[in-house]
CSV table of C-alpha atoms in Angstrom, one decimal:
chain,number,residue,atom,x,y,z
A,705,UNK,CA,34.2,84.4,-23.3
A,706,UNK,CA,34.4,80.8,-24.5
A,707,UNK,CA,35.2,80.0,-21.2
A,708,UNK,CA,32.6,81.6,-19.2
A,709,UNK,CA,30.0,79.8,-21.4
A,710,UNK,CA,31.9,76.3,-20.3
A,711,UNK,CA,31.3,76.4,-16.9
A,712,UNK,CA,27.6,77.8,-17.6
A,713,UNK,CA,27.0,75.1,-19.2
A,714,UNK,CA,28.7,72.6,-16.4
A,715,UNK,CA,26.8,74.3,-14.1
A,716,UNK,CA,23.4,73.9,-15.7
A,717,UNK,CA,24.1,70.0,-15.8
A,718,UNK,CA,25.3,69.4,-12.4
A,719,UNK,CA,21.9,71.6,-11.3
A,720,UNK,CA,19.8,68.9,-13.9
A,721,UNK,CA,21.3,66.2,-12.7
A,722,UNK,CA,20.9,66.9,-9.0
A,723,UNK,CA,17.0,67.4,-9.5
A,724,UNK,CA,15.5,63.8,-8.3
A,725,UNK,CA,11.3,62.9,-8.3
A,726,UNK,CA,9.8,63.4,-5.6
A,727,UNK,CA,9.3,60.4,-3.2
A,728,UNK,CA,6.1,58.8,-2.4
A,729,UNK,CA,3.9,59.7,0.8
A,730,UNK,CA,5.0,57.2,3.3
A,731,UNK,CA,1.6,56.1,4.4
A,732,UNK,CA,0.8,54.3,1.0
A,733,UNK,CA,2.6,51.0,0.8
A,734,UNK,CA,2.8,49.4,-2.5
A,735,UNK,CA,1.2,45.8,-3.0
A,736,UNK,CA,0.5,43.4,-4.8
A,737,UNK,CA,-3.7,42.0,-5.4
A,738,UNK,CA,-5.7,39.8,-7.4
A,739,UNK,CA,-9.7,39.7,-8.0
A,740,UNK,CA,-11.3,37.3,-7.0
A,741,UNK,CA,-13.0,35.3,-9.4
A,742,UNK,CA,-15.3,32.0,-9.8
A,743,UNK,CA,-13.4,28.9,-11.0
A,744,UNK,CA,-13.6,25.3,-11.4
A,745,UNK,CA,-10.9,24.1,-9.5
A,746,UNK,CA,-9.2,20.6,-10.1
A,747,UNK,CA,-6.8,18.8,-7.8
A,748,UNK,CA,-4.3,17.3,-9.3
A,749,UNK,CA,-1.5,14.7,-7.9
A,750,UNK,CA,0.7,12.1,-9.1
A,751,UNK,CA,2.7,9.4,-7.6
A,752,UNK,CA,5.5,6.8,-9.0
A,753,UNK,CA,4.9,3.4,-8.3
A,754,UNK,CA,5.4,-0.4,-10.1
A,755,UNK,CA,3.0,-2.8,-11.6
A,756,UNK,CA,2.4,-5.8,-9.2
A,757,UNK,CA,-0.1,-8.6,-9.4
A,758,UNK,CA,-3.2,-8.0,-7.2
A,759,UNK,CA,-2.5,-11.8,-5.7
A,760,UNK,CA,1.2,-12.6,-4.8
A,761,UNK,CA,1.8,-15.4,-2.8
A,762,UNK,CA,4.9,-16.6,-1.1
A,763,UNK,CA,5.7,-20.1,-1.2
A,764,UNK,CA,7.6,-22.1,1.1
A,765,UNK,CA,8.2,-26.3,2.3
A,766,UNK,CA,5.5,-27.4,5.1
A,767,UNK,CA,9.0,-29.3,6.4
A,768,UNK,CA,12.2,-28.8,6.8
A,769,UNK,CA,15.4,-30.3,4.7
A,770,UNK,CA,18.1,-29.9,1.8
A,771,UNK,CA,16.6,-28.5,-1.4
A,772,UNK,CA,17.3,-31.6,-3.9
A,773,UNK,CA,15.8,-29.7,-7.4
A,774,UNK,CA,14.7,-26.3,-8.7
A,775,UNK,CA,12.6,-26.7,-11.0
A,776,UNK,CA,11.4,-23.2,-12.0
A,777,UNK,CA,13.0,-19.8,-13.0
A,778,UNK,CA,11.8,-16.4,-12.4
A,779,UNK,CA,9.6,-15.6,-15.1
A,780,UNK,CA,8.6,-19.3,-15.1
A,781,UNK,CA,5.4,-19.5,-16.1
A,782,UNK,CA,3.5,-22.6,-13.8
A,783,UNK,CA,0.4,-23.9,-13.7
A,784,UNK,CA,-1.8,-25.4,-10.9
A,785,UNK,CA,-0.2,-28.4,-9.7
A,786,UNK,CA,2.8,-28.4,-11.1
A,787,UNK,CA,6.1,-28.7,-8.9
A,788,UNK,CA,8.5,-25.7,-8.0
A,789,UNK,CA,10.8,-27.7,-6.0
A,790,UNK,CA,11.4,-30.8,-4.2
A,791,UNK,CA,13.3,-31.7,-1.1
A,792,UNK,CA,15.8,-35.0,-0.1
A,793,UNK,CA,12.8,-37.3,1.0
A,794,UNK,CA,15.3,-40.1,2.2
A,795,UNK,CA,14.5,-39.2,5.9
A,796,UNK,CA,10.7,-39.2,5.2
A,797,UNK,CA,10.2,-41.9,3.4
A,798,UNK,CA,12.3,-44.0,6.2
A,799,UNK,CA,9.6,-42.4,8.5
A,800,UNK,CA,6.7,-43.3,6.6
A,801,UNK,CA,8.1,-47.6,6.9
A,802,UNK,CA,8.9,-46.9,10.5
A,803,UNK,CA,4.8,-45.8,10.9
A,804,UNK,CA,4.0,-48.3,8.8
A,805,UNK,CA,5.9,-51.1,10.6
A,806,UNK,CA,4.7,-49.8,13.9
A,807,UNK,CA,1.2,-49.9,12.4
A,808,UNK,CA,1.5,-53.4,11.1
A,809,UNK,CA,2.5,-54.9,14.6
A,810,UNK,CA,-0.6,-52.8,16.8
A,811,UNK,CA,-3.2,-53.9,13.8
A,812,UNK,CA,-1.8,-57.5,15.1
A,813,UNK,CA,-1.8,-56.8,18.6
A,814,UNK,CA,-5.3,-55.5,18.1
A,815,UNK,CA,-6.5,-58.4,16.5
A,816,UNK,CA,-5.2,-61.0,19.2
A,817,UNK,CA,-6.4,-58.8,22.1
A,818,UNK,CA,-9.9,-59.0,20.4
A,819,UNK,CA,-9.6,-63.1,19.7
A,820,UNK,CA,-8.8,-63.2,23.5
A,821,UNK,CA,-12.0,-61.1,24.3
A,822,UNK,CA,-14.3,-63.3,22.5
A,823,UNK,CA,-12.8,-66.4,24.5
A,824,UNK,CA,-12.7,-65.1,28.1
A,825,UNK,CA,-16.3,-64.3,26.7
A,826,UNK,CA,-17.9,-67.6,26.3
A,827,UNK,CA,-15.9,-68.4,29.3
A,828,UNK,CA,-17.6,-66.3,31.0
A,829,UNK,CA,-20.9,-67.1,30.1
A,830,UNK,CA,-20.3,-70.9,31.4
A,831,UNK,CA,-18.9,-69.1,34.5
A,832,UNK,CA,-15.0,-70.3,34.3
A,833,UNK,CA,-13.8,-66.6,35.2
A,834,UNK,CA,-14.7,-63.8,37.0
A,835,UNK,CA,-16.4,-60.6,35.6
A,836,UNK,CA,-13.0,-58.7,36.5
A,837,UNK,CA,-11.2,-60.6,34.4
A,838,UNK,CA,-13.4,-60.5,31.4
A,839,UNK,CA,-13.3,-56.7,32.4
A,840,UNK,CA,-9.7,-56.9,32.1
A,841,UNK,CA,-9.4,-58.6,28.7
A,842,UNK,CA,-12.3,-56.0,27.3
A,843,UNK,CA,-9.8,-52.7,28.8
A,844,UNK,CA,-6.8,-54.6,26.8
A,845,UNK,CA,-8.4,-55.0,23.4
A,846,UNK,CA,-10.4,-51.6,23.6
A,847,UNK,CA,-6.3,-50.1,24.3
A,848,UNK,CA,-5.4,-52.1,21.5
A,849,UNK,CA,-8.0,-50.7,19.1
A,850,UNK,CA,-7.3,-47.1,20.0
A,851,UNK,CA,-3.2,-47.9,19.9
A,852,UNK,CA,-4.0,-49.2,16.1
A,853,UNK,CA,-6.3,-45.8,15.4
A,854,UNK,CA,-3.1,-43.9,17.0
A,855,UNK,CA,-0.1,-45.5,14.8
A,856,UNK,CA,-2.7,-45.1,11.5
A,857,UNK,CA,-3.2,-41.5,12.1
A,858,UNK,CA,0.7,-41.2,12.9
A,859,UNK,CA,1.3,-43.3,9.6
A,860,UNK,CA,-1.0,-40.8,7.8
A,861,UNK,CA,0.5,-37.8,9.1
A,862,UNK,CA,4.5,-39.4,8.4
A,863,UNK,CA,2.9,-39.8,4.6
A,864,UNK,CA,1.7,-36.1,4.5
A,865,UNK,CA,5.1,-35.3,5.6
A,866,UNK,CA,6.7,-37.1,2.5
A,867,UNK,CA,4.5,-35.7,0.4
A,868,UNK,CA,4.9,-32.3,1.7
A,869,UNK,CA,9.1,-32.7,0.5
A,870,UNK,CA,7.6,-31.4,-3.4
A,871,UNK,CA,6.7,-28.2,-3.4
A,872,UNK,CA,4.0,-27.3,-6.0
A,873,UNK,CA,1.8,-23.6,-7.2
A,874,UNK,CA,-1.6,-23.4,-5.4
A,875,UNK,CA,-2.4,-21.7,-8.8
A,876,UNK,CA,-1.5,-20.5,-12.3
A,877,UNK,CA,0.9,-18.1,-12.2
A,878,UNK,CA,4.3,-16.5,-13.1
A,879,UNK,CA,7.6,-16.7,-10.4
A,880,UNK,CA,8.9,-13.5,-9.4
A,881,UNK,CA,11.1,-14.0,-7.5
A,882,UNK,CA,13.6,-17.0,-6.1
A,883,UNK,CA,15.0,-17.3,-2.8
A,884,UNK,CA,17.2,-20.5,-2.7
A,885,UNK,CA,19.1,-23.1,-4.4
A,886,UNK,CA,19.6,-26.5,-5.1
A,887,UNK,CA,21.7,-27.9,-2.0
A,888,UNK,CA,20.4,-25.4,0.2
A,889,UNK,CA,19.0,-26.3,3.9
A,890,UNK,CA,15.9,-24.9,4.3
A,891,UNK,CA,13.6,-24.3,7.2
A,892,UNK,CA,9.7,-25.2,7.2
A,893,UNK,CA,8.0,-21.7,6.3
A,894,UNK,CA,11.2,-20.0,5.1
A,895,UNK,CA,10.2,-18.4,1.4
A,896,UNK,CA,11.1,-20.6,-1.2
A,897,UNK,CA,9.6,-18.3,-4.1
A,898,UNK,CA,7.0,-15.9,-5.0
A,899,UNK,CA,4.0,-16.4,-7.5
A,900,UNK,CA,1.5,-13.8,-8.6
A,901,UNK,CA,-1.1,-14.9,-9.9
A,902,UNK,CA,-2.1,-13.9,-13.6
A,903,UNK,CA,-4.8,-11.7,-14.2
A,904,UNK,CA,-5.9,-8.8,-12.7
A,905,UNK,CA,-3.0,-6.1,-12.4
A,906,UNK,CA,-2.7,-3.0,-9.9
A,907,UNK,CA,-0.3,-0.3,-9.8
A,908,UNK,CA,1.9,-0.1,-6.1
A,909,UNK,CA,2.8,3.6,-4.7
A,910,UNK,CA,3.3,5.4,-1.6
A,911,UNK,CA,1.1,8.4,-0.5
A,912,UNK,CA,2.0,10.9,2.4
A,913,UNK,CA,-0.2,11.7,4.8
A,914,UNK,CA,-1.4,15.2,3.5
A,915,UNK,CA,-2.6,13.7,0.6
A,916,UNK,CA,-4.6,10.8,2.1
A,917,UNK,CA,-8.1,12.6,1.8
A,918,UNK,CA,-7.7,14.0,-1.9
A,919,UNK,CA,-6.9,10.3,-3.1
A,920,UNK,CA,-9.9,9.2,-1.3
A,921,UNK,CA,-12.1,11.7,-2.8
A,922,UNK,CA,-10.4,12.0,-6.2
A,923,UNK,CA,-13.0,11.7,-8.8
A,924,UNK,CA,-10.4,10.3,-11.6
A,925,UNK,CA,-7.4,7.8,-11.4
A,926,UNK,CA,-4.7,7.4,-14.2
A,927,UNK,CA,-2.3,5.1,-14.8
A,928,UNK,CA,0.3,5.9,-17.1
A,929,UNK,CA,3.5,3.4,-17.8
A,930,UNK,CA,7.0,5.1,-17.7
A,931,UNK,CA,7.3,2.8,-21.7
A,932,UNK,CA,4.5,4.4,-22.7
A,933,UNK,CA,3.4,7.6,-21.3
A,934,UNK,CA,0.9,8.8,-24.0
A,935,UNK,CA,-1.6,6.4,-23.4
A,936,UNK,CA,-3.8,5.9,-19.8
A,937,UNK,CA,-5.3,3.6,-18.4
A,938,UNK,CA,-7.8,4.2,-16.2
A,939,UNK,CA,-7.9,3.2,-12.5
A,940,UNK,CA,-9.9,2.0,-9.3
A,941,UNK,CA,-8.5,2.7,-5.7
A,942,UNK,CA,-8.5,-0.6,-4.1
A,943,UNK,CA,-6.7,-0.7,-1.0
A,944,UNK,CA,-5.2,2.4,1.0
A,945,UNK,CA,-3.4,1.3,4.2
A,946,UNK,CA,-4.4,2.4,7.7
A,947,UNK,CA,-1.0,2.7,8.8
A,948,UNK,CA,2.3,4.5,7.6
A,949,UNK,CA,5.6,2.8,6.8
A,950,UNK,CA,8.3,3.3,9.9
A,951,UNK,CA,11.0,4.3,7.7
A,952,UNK,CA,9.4,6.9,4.4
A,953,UNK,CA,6.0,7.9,7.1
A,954,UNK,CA,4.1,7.2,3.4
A,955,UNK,CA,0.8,5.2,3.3
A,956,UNK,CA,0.8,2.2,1.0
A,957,UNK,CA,-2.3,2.4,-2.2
A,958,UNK,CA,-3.3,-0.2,-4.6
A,959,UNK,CA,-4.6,0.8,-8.2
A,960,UNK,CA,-6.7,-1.5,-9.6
A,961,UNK,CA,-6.1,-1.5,-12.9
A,962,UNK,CA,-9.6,-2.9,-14.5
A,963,UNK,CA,-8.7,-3.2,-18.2
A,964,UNK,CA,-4.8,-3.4,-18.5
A,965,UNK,CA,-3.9,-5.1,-21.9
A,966,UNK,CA,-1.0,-7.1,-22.9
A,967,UNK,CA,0.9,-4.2,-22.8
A,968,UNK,CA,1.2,-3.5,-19.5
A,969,UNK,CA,3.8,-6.3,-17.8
A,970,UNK,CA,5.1,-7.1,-14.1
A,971,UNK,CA,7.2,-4.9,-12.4
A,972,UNK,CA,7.0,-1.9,-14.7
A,973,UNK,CA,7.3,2.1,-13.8
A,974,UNK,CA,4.5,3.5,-13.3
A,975,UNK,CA,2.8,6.5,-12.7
A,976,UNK,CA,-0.8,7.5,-10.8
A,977,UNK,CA,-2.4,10.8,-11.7
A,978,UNK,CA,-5.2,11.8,-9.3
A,979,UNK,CA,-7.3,14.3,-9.9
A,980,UNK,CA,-10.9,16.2,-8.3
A,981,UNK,CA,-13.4,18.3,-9.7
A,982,UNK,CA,-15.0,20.4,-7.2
A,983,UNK,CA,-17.9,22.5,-7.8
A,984,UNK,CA,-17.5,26.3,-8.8
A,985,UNK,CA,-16.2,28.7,-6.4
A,986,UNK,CA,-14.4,31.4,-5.3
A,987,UNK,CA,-10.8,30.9,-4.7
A,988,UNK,CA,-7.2,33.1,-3.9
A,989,UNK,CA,-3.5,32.5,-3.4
A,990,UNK,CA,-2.2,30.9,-0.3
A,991,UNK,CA,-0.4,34.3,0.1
A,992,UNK,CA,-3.5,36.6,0.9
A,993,UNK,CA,-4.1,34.5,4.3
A,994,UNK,CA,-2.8,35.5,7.4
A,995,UNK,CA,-4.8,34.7,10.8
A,996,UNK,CA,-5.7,36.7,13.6
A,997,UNK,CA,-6.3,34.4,16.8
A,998,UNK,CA,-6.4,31.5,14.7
A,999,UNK,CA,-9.1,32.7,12.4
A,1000,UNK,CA,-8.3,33.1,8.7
A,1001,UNK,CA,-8.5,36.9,7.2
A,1002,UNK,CA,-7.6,38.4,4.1
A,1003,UNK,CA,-6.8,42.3,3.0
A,1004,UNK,CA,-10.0,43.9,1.1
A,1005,UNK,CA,-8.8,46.6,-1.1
A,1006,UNK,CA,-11.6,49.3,-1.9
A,1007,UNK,CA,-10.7,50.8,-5.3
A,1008,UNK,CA,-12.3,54.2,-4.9
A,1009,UNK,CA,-10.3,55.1,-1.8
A,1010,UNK,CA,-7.4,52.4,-2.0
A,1011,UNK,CA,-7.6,51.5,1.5
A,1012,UNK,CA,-7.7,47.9,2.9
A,1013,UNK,CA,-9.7,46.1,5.6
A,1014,UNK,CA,-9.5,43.4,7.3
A,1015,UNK,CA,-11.8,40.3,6.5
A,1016,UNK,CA,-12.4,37.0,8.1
A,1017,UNK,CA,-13.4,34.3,5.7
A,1018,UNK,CA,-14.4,30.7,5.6
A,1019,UNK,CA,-11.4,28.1,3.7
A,1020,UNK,CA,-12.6,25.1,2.1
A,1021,UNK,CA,-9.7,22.9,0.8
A,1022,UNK,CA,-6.2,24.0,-0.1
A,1023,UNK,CA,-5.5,23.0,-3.9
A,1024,UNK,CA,-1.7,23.2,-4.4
A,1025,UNK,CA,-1.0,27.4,-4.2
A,1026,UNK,CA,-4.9,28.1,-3.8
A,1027,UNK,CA,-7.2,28.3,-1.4
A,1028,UNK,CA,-10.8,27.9,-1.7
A,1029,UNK,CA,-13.1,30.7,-0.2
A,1030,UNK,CA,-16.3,28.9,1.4
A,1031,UNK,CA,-17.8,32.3,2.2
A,1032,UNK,CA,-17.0,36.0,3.6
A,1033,UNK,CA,-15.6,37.6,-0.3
A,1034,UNK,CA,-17.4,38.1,-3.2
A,1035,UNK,CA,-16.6,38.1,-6.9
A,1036,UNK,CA,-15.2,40.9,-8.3
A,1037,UNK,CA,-13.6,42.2,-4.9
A,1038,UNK,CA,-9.6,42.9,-5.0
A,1039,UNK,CA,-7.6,41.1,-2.1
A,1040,UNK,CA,-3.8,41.4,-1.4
A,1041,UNK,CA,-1.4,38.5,-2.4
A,1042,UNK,CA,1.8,40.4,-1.0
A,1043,UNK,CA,2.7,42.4,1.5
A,1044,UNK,CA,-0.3,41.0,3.7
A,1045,UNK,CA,1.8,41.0,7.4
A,1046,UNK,CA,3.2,44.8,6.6
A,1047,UNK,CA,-0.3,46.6,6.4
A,1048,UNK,CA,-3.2,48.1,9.2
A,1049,UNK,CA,-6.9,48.6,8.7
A,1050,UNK,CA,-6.9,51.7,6.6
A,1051,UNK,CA,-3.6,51.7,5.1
A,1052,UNK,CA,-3.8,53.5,1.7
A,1053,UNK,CA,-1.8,50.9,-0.7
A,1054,UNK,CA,-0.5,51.2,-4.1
A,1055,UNK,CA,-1.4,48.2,-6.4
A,1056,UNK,CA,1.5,47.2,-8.6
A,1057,UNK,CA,1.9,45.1,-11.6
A,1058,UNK,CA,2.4,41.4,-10.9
């Protein structure tokens, strides 16, 4: 007996086990929705960049030669006027004696061609010589005079060029940076160092190109420094570059930065927040869009029979995962988020938990 009541029992719990629920209809999918709701939506961005001086200006010798003293440091901090560097003026200054020497002996040669004039003059006037000749002797001290005006502008320009061998800041300001050393050959032009001028500060960073229009229209700028990142400091766009850089395909911004404090120094981390307020409005996820002949739609669901439909709608911007809804829902109406590209108009669908 015991037994026979042993495999009853076996048999009872392999029947109980085999017993599964019953599967859903095929024709209703399961999916995922949201209501659509009105929002204030904000568009926030942020971007790394460095403190840099608004003004930086790269100095370099008018003429060429061996650097003979350094006279700054980065960090330096210089006022108007006062020398960065000098170059070996030996050369120059035997240029400025040769123009000087050369002017000396044309002032003299000007001088006797004009004595000269003034004698074939009254010699003239009692009819000695001809008029050619006191043509002649007019031509030569008129050359003279303009050979004296040439070697004093050449003697001029030879002084400019001695002058030009010290190298001094256009304006107050701290070096950055330093590009040669004492002993060094230099060209004319070639950067010598680089001064920014004190005062107004802006933060540097690079912007891709889909985020051009919402720094343009962003309604608040931030700067926050990477020493201290509790405190802001608010900010101007100034400049945003019309063309991209070759190698990163970023756009180069300025920040102005209107109100900086000592705190903030040269070359530190730093770090733009953007953001926009737009208006209230209706927006969904990214993921309830699909497009049908290049026309955005979404998936209505109606609650009372759980069926979608197709729906065109108008997009306004795309904030981050959102997308605004410029017209074609209302508030209040469910749209799919998931499962959007495996449904048909009418398709009975099952809403499940997010």
């Amino acid at each position: 007996m015991k037994p026979i009541l042993t495999l009853l029992a076996v048999a009872m719990l392999l029947a109980g086990c085999g017993r599964e629920a019953p599967p859903p209809s095929p024709d209703i999918r399961p999916v995922r929705a949201e209501q659509v709701a009105s929002a204030r939506l904000n568009s926030p961005g942020r971007y790394a960049g460095e403190i840099r001086a608004r003004y930086e200006t790269a100095l370099a010798f008018r003429v060429a030669g061996r650097v003979n003293t350094r006279q700054v440091e980065v960090g330096t901090q210089v006022t108007d006027g006062q020398v960065i560097a000098t170059l070996d003026p030996q050369d120059y200054m035997l240029a400025v004696r040769a123009a000087q020497a050369q002017l000396t002996a044309a002032e003299a040669d000007a001088q006797l061609a004009q004595q000269d004039l003034q004698r074939f003059t009254a010699l003239r006037a009692q009819n000695f010589i001809s008029e050619a000749e006191l043509d002649r002797r007019r031509t030569t001290a008129e050359a003279a005079q303009a050979r004296m005006r040439q070697l004093h502008a050449e003697a001029a320009r030879q002084g400019n060029q001695q002058a030009y061998t010290r190298l001094t800041a256009p304006h107050a300001g701290v070096v950055t940076a330093i590009f040669v050393e004492s002993g060094q050959v230099v060209a004319a032009g070639q950067p010598v160092a680089q001064l920014a001028r004190t005062g107004e500060l802006e933060a540097r960073i690079d912007v891709p190109e889909n985020a051009l229009d919402a720094l343009r229209a962003a309604s608040t700028l931030t700067v926050r420094l990477w020493s201290q990142p509790d405190k802001a400091y608010p900010g101007r766009l100034r400049e945003l570059s019309p063309m991209a850089d070759p190698a990163s395909r970023t756009y180069s911004a300025r920040v102005s930065l209107p109100h900086p404090g000592s705190a903030v120094k040269l070359g530190m981390t730093a770090t733009v927040e953007t953001r926009q307020d737009t208006a209230p409005g209706l927006s969904v996820a990214q993921s309830a869009l699909f497009r049908v002949n290049g026309q955005p739609q979404v998936w209505v669901v109606d609650r009372q029979t759980q069926q979608v439909a197709a729906r065109s709608v108008q997009l306004g911007v795309l904030n981050g995962e959102r997308a605004v809804i410029v017209s074609g829902l209302a508030a209040g109406e469910w749209v799919v988020t998931a499962g959007v590209h495996k449904l048909a108009p009418g398709q009975q669908v099952r809403l499940t938990p997010p």
